[in-house]
CSV table of C-alpha atoms in Angstrom, one decimal:
chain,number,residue,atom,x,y,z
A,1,UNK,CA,57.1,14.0,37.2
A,2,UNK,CA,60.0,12.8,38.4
A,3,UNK,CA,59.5,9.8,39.2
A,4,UNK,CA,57.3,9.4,35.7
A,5,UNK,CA,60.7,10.2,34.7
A,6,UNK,CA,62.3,7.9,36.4
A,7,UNK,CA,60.1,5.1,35.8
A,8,UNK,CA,60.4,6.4,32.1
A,9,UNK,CA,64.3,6.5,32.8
A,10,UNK,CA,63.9,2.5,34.3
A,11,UNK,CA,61.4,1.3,31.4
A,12,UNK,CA,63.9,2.8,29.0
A,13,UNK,CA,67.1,1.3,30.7
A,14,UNK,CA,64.8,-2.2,31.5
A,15,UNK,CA,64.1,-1.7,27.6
A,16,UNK,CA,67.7,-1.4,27.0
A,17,UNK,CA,69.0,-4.3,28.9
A,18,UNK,CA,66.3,-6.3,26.9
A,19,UNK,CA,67.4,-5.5,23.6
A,20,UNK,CA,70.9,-5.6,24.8
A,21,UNK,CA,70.2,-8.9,26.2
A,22,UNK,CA,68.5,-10.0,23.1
A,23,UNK,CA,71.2,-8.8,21.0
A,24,UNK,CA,73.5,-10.5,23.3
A,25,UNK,CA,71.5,-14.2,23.0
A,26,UNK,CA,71.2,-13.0,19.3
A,27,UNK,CA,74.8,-12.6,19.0
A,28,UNK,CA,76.1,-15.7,21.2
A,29,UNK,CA,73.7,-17.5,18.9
A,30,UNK,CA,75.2,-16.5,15.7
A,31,UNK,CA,78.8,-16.5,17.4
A,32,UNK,CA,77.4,-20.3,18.7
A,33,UNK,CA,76.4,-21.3,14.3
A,34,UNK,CA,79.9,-19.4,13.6
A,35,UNK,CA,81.9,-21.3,15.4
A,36,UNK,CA,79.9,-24.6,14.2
A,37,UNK,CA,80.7,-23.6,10.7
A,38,UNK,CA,84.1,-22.8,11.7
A,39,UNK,CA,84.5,-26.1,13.4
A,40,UNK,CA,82.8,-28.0,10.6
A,41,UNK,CA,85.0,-25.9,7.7
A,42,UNK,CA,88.3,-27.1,10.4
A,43,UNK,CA,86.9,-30.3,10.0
A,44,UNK,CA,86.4,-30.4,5.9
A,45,UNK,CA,89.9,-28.3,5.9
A,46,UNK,CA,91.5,-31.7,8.4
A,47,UNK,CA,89.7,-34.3,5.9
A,48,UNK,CA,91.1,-32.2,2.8
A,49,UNK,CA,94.5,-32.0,4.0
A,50,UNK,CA,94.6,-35.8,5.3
A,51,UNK,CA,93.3,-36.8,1.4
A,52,UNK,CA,96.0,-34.0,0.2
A,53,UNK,CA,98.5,-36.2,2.2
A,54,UNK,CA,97.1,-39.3,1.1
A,55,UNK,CA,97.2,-37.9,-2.7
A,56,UNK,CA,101.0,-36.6,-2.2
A,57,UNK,CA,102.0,-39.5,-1.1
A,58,UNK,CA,100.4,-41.6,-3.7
A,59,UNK,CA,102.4,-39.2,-5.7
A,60,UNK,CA,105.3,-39.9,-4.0
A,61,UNK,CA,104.8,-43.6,-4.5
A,62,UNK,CA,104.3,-43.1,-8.0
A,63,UNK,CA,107.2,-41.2,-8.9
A,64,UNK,CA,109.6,-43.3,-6.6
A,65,UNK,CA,108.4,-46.6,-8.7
A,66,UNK,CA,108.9,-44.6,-12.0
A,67,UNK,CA,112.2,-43.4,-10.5
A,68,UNK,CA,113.2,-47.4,-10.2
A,69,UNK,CA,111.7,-48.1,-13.5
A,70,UNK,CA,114.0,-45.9,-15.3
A,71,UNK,CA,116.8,-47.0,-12.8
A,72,UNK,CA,116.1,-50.6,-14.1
A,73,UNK,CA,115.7,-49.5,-17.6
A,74,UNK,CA,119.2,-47.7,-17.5
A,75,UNK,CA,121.0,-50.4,-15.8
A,76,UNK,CA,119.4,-53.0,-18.1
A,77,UNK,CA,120.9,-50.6,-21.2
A,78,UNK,CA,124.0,-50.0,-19.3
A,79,UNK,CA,124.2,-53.7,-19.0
A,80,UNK,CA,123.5,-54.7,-22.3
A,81,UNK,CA,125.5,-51.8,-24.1
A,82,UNK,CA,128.5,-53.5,-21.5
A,83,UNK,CA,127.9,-56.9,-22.9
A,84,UNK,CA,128.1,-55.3,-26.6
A,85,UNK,CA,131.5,-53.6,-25.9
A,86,UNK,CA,132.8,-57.2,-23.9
A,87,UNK,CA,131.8,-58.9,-27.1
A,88,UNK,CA,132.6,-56.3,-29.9
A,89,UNK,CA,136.2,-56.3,-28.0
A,90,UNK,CA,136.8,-60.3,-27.9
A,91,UNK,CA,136.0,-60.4,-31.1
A,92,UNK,CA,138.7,-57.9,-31.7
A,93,UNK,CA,141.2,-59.7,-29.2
A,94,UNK,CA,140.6,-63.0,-31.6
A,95,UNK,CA,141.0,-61.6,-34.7
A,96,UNK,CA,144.0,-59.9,-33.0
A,97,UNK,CA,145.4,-63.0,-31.5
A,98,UNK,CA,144.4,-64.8,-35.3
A,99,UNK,CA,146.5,-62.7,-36.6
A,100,UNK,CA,149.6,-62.3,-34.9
A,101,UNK,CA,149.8,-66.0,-34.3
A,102,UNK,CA,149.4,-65.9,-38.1
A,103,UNK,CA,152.4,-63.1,-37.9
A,104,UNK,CA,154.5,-65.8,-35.7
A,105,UNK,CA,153.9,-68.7,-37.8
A,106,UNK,CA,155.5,-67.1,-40.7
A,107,UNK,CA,158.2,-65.2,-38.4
A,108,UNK,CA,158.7,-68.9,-37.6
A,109,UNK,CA,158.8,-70.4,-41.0
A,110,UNK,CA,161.1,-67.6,-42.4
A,111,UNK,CA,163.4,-68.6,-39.5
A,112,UNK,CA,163.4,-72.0,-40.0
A,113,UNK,CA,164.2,-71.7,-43.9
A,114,UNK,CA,166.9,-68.8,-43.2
A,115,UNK,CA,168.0,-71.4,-40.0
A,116,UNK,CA,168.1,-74.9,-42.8
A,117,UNK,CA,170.0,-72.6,-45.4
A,118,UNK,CA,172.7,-72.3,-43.1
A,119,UNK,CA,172.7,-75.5,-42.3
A,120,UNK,CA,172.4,-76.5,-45.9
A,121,UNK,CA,175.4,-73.8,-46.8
A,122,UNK,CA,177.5,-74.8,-43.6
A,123,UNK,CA,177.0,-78.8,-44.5
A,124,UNK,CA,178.0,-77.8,-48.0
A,125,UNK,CA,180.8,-76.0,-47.2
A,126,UNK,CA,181.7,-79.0,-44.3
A,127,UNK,CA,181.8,-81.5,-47.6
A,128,UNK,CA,183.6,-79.7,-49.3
A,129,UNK,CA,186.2,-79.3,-46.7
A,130,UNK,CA,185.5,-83.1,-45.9
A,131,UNK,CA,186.5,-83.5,-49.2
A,132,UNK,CA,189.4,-81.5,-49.7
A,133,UNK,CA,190.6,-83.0,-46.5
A,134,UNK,CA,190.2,-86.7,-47.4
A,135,UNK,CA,191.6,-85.1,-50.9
A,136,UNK,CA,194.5,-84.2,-49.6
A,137,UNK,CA,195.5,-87.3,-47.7
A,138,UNK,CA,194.4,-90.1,-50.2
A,139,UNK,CA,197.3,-87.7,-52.2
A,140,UNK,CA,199.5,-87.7,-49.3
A,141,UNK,CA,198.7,-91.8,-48.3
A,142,UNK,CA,198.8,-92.4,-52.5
A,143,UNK,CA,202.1,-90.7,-52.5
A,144,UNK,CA,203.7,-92.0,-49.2
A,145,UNK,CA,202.6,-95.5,-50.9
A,146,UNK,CA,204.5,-94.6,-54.2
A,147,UNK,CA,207.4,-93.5,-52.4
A,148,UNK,CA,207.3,-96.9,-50.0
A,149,UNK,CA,207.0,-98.8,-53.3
A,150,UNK,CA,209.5,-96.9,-54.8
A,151,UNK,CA,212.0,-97.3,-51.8
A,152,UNK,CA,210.5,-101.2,-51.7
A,153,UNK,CA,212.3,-101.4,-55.4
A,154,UNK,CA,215.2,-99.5,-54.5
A,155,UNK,CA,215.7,-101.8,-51.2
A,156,UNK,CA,215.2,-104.7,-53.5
A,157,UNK,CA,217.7,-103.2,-56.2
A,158,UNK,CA,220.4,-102.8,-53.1
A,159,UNK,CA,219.6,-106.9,-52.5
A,160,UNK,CA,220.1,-107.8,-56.1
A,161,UNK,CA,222.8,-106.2,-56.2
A,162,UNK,CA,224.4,-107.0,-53.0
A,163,UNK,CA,223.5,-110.6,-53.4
A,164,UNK,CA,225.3,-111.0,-56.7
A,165,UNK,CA,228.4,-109.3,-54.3
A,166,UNK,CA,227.9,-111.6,-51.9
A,167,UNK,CA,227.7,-114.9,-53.8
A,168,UNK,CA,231.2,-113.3,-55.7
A,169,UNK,CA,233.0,-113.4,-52.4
């Protein structure tokens, strides 16, 4: 009986290894397609992340080259809307230069006429004192000539009568 027991004991424990070596192969099998799944979802998980990469950067690329697109645009706008101030303000610089050269032309005009009816006033005056000058000494020579005639008569008198005196002695 006992060792029916025992052999009963073995059979059972023999039994038991079995299954747990079954369960074991059963197990390293299914631990074995696991980790082949595993590996194969690492894999998939490696490939999606590289295209993930590949897609961000194509992003990246994307938005970069819009990025300098609407750098260009701006400059260009920049650009132009400098070249319509430049021009908006020479043309405001001409009309301004137009006009005070316009303003110093007549400044200049004004000056000359005030400047000539001095000249015209001063000449006048100048004649006139010209004339009262030479006035005054065509009297003075007219009268210097009357009196030299006038003493030329009176020194001719004095002969006449100093020659009739004269011829009596």
């Amino acid at each position: 009986k006992q060792w029916y027991q025992r052999r009963v004991a073995i059979t059972a424990g023999t039994e038991l290894k079995a299954d747990s070596v079954l369960t074991l192969k059963l197990e390293q099998d299914e631990n074995r397609t696991n980790e082949g799944t595993l590996r194969k979802d690492k894999r998939n998980l490696k490939v999606q992340l590289k295209e993930l990469e590949l897609s961000h950067e194509d992003v990246i690329k994307n938005l970069k080259r819009q990025h300098d697109e609407a750098i260009t645009v701006l400059r260009k706008d920049s650009e132009r809307h400098a070249k319509e101030l430049q021009i908006k303000y020479e043309k405001k610089m001409k009309l301004l230069r137009e006009e005070l050269e316009l303003r110093r032309k007549t400044e200049i005009h004004e000056i000359e006429e005030r400047k000539n009816g001095q000249i015209n006033t001063l000449m006048k005056n100048h004649e006139k004192a010209f004339s009262d000058i030479k006035n005054y000494y065509n009297d003075i020579t007219l009268n210097n000539l009357a009196l030299i005639n006038s003493l030329k008569e009176q020194v001719e008198e004095i002969k006449k009568k100093k020659v009739p005196t004269a011829t009596l002695r």
